[in-house]
Coordinates of C-alpha atoms in Angstrom, one line a residue:
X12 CA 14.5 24.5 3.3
X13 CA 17.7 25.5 1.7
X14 CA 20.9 23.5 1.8
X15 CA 22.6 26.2 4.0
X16 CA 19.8 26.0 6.2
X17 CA 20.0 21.8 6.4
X18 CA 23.7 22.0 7.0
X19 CA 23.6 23.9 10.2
X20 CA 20.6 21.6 11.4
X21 CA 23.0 18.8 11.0
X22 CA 24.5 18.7 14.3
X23 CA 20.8 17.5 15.6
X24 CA 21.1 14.1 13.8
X25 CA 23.2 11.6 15.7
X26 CA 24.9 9.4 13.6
X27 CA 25.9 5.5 14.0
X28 CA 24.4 6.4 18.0
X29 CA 21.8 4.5 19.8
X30 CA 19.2 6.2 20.9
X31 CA 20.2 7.2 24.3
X32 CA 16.8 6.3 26.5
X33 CA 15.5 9.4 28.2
X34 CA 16.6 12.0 26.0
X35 CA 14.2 13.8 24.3
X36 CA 16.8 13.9 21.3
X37 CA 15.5 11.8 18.0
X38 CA 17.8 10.2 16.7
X39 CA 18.2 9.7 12.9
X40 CA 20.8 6.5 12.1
X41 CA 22.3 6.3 8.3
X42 CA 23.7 3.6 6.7
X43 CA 26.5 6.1 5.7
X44 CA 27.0 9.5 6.2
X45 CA 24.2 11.9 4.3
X46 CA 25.7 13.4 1.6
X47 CA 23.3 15.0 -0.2
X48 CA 20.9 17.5 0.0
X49 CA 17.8 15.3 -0.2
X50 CA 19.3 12.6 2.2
X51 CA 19.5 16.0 4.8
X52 CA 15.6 16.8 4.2
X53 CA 14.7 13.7 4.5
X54 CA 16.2 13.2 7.8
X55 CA 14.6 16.8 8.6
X56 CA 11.6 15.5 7.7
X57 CA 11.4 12.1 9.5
X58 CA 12.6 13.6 12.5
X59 CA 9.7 15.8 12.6
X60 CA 7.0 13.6 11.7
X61 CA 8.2 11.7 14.7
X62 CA 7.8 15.2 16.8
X63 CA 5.1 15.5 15.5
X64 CA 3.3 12.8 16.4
X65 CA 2.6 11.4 12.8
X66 CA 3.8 8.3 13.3
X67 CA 6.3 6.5 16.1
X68 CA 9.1 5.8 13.9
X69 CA 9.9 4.8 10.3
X70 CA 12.8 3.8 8.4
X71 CA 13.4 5.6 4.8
X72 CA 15.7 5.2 1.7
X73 CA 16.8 7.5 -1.1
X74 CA 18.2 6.1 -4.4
X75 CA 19.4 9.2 -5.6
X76 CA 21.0 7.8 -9.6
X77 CA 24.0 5.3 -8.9
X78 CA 23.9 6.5 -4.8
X79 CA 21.4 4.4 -2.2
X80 CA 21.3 5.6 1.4
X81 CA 18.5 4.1 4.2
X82 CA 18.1 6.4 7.4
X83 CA 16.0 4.6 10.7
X84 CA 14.3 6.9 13.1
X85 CA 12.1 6.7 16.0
X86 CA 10.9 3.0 17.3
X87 CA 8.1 1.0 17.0
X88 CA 5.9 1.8 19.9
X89 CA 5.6 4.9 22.1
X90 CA 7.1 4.1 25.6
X91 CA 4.3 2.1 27.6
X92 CA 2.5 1.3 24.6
X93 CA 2.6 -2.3 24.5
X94 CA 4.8 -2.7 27.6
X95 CA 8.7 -3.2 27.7
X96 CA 11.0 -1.3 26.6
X97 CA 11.0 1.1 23.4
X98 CA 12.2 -0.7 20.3
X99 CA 14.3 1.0 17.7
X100 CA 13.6 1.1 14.4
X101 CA 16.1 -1.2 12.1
X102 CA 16.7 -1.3 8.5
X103 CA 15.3 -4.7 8.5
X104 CA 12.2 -3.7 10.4
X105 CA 9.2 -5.9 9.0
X106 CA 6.0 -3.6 8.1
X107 CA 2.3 -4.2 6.7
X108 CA 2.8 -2.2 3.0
X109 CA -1.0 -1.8 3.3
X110 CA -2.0 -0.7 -0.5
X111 CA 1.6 -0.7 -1.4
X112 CA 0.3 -4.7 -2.3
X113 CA -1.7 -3.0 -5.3
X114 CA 1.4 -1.8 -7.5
X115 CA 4.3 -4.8 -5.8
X116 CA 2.0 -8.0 -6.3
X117 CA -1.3 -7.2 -8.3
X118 CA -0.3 -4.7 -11.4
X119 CA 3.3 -6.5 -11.6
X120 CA 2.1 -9.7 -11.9
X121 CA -0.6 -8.3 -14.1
X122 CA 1.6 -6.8 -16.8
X123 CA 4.0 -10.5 -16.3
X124 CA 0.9 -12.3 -17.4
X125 CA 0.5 -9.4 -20.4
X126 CA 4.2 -10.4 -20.9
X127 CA 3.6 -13.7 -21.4
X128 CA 0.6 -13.5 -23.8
X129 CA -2.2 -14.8 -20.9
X130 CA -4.2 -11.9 -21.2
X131 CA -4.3 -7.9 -22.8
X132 CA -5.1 -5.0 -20.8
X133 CA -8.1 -4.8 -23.2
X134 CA -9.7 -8.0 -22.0
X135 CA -13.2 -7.6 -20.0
X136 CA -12.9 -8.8 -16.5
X137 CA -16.1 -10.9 -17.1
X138 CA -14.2 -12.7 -19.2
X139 CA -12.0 -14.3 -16.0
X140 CA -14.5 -13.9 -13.8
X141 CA -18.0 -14.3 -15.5
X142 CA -19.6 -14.7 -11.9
X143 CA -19.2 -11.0 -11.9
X144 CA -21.8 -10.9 -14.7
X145 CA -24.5 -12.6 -12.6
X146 CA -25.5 -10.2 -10.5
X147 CA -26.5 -6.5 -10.5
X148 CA -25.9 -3.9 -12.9
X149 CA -24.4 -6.6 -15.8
X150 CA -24.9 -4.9 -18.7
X151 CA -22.6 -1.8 -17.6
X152 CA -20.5 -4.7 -15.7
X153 CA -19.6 -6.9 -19.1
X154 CA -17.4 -4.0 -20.1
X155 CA -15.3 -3.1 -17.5
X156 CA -11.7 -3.9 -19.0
X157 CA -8.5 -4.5 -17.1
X158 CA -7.0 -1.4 -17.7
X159 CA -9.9 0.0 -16.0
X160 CA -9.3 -2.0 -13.0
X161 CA -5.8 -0.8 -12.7
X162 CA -6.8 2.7 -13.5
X163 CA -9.3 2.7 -11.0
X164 CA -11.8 3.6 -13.5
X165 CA -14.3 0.9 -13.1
X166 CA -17.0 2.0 -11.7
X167 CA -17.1 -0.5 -8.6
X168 CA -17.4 1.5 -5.4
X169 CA -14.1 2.4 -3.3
X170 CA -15.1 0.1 -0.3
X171 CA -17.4 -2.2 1.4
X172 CA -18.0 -3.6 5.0
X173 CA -18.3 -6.9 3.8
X174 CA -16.0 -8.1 6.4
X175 CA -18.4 -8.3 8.5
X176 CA -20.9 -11.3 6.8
X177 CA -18.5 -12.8 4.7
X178 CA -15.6 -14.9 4.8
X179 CA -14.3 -16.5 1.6
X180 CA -13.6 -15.5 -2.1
X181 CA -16.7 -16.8 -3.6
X182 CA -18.9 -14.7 -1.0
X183 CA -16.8 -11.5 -2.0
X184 CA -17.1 -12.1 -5.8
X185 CA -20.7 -12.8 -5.2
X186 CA -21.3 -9.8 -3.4
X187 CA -19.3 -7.8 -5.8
X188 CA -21.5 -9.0 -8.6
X189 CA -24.5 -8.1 -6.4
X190 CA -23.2 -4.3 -6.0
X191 CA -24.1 -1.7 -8.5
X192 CA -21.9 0.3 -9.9
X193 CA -21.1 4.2 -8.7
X194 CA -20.2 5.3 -12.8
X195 CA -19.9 4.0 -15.9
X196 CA -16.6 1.8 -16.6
X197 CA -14.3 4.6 -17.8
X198 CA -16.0 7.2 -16.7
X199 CA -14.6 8.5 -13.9
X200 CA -11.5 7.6 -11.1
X201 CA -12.8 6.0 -8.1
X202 CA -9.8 4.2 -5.7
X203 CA -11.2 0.8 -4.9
X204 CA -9.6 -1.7 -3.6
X205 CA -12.8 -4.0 -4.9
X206 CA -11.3 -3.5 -8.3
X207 CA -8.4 -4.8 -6.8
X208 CA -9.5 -7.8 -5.6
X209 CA -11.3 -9.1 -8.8
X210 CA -7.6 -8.5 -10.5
X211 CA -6.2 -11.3 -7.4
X212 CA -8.6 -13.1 -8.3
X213 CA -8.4 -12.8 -12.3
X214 CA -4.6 -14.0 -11.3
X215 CA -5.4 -16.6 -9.6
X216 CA -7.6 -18.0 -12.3
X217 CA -5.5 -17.9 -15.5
X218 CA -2.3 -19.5 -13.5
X219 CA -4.1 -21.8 -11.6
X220 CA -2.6 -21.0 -8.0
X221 CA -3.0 -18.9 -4.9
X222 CA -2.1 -15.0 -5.1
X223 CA 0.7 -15.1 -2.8
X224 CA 2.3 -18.4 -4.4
X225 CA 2.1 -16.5 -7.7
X226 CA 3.9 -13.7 -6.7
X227 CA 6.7 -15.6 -4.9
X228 CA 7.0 -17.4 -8.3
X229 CA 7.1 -14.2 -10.7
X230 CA 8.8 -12.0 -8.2
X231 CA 10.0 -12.8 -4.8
X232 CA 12.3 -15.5 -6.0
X233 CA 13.6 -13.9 -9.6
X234 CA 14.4 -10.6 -7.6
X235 CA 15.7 -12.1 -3.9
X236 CA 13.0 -10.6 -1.9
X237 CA 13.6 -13.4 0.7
X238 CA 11.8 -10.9 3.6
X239 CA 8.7 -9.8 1.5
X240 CA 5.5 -12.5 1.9
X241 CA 1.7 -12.4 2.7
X242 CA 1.1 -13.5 6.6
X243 CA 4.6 -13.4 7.7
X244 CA 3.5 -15.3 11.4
X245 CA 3.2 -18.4 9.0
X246 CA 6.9 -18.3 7.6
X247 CA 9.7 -19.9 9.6
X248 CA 12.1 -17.0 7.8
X249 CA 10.1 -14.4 10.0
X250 CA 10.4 -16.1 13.0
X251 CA 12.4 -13.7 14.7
X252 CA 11.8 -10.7 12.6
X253 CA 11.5 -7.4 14.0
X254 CA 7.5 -6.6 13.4
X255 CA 6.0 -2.9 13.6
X256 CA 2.8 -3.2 15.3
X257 CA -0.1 -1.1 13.8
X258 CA -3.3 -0.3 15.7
X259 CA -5.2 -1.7 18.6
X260 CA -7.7 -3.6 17.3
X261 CA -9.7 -2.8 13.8
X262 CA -11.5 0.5 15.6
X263 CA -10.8 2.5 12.3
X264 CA -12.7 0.2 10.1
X265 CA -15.4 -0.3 12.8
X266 CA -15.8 3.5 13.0
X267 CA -15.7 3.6 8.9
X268 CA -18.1 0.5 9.1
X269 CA -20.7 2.5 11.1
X270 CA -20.3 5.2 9.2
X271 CA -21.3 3.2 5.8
X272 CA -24.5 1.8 7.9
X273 CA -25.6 5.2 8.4
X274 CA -25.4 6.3 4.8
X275 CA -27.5 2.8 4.2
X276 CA -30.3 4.1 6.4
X277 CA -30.7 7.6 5.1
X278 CA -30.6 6.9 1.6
X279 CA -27.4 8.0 0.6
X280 CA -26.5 4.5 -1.0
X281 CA -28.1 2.7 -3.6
X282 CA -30.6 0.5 -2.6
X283 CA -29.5 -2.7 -3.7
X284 CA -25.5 -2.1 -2.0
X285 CA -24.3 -4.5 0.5
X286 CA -26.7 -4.8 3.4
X287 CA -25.3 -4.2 6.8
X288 CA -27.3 -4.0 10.2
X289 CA -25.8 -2.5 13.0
X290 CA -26.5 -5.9 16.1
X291 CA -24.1 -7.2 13.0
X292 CA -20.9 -5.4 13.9
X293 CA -21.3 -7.0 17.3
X294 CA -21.3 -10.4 16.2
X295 CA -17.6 -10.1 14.6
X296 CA -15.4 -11.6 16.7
X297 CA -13.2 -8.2 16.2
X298 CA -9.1 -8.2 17.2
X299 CA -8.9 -6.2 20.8
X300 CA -5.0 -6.2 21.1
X301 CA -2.7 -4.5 18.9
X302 CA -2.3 -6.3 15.8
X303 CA 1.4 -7.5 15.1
X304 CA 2.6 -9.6 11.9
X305 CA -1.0 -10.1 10.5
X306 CA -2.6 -7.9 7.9
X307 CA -4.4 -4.8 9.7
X308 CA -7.0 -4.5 6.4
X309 CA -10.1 -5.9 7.7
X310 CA -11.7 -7.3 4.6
X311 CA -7.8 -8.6 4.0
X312 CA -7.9 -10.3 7.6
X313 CA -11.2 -11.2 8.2
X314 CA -12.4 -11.7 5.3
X315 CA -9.8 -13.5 2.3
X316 CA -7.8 -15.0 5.2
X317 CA -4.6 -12.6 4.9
X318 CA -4.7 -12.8 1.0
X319 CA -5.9 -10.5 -1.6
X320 CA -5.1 -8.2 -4.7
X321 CA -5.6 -5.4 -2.5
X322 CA -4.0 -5.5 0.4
X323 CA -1.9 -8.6 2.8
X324 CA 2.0 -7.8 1.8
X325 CA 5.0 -7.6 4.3
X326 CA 7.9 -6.0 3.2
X327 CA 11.5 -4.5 4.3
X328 CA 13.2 -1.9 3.1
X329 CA 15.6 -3.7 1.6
X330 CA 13.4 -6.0 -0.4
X331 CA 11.4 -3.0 -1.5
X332 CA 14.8 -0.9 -3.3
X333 CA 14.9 -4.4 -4.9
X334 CA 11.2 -4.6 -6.6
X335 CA 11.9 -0.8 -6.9
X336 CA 14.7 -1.6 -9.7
X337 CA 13.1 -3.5 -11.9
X338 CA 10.9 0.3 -12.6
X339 CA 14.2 2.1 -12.3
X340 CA 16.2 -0.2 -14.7
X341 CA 13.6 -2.5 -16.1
X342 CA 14.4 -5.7 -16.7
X343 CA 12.0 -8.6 -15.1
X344 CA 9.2 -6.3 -17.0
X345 CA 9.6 -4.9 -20.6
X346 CA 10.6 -1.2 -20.7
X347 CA 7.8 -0.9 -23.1
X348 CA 5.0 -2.0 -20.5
X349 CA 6.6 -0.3 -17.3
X350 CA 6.5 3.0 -19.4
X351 CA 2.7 2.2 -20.5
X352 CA 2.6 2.0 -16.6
X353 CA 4.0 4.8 -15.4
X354 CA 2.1 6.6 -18.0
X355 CA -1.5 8.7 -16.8
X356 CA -4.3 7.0 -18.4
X357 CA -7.3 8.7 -16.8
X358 CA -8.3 11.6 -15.1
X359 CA -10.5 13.1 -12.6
X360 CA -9.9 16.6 -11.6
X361 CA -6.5 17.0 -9.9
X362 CA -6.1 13.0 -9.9
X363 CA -4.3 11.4 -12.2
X364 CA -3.3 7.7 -12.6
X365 CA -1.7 4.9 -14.5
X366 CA -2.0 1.2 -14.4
X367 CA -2.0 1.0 -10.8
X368 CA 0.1 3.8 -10.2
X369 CA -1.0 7.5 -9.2
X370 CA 0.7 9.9 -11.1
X371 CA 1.5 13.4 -9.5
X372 CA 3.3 14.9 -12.1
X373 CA 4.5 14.2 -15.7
X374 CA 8.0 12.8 -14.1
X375 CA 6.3 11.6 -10.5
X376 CA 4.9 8.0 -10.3
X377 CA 4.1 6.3 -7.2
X378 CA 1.8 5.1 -4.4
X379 CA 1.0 5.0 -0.7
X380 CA -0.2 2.4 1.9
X381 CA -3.0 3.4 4.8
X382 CA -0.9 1.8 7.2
X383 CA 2.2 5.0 6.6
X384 CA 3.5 3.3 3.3
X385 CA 5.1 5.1 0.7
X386 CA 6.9 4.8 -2.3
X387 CA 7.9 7.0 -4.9
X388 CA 10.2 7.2 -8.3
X389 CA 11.0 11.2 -10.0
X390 CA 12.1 9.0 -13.7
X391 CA 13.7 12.5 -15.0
X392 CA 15.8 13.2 -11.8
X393 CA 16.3 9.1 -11.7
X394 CA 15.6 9.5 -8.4
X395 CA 13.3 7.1 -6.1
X396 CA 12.4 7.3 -2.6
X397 CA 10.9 4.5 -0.2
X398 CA 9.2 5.2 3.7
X399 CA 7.8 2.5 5.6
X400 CA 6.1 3.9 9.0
X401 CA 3.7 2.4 11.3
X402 CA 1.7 5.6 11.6
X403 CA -1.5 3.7 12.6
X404 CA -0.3 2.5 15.8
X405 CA -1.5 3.1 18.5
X406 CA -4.3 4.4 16.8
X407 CA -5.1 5.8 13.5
X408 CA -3.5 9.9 13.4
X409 CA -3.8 12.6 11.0
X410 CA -1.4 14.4 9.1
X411 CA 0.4 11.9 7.4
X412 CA -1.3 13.3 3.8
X413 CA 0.3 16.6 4.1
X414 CA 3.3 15.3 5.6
X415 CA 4.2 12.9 2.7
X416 CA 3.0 15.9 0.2
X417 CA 5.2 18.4 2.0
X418 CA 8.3 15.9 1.6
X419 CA 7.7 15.2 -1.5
X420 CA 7.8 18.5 -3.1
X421 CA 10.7 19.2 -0.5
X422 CA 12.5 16.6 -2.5
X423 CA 12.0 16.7 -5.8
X424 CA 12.2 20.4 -6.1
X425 CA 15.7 20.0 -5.2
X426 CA 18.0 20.0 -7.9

């Protein structure tokens, strides 16, 4: 969409207005007035991803060199969802970052503890963990590295029901060593969030604490994020913080759960992978209502008790321009290392990534969260951009891939 055509759009976005109830009108609330041609497509395109149906409502910022502006649109919950009236969106809305955890917890505090001579990216995993190596598939297991963890490039499968059975970390790592792999380490790029947990855990290990104590210690604190922790219900801070609700229970993961159970019985998986009957789903004691200030991952929630590598963070806005920063203008991590980061490592066809970054383009780093998470940084236009939705409530939609691809070329093919 060209400027020209943006401008005479403008009138539809109602500035410094509350949403007037009734109106079919969306309204799009700026901190200040959008000045720019990216803050206008932004609004253009929140406004119709709200229209759309893509998700309820969301609240966005563009830090566009020395210039930050956050828009809010939509609210939390369609009317009637959850009863009450419709909530609007604020710039301190509370959401579930979802995967965003994997590159604001797990790879920062990953390349700290590379800062601070604890480990190298070359280190074997087995070396942390050497439960890993107890199990199946060792051989090929003793050399997965850290680097291939964070690159995604291990080997370890993408995901695993084993919410279902299990319920602490020893019983995931367990399991994990127990699970063969899907390639050899290096081989190939598989997303896996089981990769990710085994780096939480190699965390935990070589400082001797719990995940999210380690990450209020090496982040939260240094860089103010006073509105960013795992299991926000648990924090006095939070108390009467505005929340976004994701979906009604956990029926996407049941659905996915199902589906895995199904590849078990006609072969499709390896013999020895988790084993999962289907009178098993029943017996979880699975969430019914819609699920409001507790992680929505199910292996996060029911599984590592609201705490892993992988998944678990809350997050605002605010606090996430502030973690954003330290990649813009790095300072709390080397130059050298958040370059080495940003940097692709391996590749798979079109997919490309870092250390725990995808890469979509020699300039474009970033990463998304399931929940309607995203978070992006163009280093050549010095130009970063940050959406938090709640697309997954009241239920899990489609079109939220497309959407955030569409705005993101929309934005960074603007000069």
């Amino acid at each position: 969409m060209m400027l020209t055509e943006i401008l005479e759009k403008r009138c539809e976005f109602k500035l410094y207005e509350p949403r007037q109830r009734g109106s079919d009108e969306l309204m799009v609330i700026w901190e200040t007035e959008p000045a720019t041609e990216r803050e206008l497509i932004m609004a253009s395109y929140m406004q119709s991803g709200v229209s759309g149906g893509i998700f309820p409502g969301g609240v966005a910022c563009i830090i566009d060199g020395e210039r930050s502006n956050t828009l809010t649109c939509g609210s939390l919950c369609p009317t009637g969802t959850m009863g009450g009236e419709e909530t609007a969106y604020r710039n301190d809305t509370v959401l579930d970052m979802a995967s965003i955890t994997k590159v604001a917890v797990t790879l920062p505090c990953v390349l700290l503890s590379v800062q601070y001579g604890k480990l190298q990216l070359s280190d074997t995993i087995g070396r942390y963990l050497p439960e890993l190596l107890a199990g199946s598939d060792s051989v090929r297991k003793q050399h997965i590295t850290i680097e291939q963890l964070l690159t995604h490039t291990s080997g370890l499968p993408a995901w695993r029901p084993y919410f279902v059975l299990l319920h602490s970390k020893q019983e995931y790592l367990e399991a994990i060593a127990s699970e063969p792999l899907e390639r050899d380490p290096g081989n190939e790029i598989i997303y896996s969030d089981l990769g990710f947990m085994l780096l939480g855990w190699l965390l935990e290990r070589i400082w001797n604490d719990q995940l999210d104590r380690i990450a209020q210690r090496l982040l939260f604190e240094p860089l103010g994020m006073s509105a960013t922790s795992y299991k926000p219900h648990q924090y006095e801070p939070f108390g009467q913080a505005l929340i976004a609700p994701t979906e009604r229970g956990n029926e996407f993961e049941r659905g996915m759960s199902l589906a895995y159970i199904e590849k078990r019985e006609t072969g499709s998986l390896a013999a020895n992978s988790f084993r999962l009957e289907r009178d098993q789903l029943d017996e979880l004691a699975w969430r019914s209502g819609f699920i409001v200030a507790e992680v929505h991952d199910a292996n996060c929630h029911y599984g590592l008790g609201g705490i892993s590598g992988h998944a678990g963070l809350f997050s605002t806005i605010a606090d996430m321009r502030k973690y954003l920063s330290i990649w813009r203008r790095p300072s709390l991590i080397s130059a050298e290392l958040c370059r080495k980061a940003a940097t692709v490592h391996a590749e798979s066809g079109t997919l490309k990534r870092g250390l725990g970054w995808e890469v979509y383009d020699k300039d474009i780093y970033g990463h998304t969260g399931f929940t309607g998470t995203t978070v992006w940084h163009h280093t050549g236009m010095d130009v970063t951009v940050i959406v938090l939705t709640n697309r997954i409530h009241p239920v899990v939609k489609e079109g939220m891939n497309s959407w955030r691809s569409n705005l993101r070329n929309a934005l960074f093919s603007t000069c």
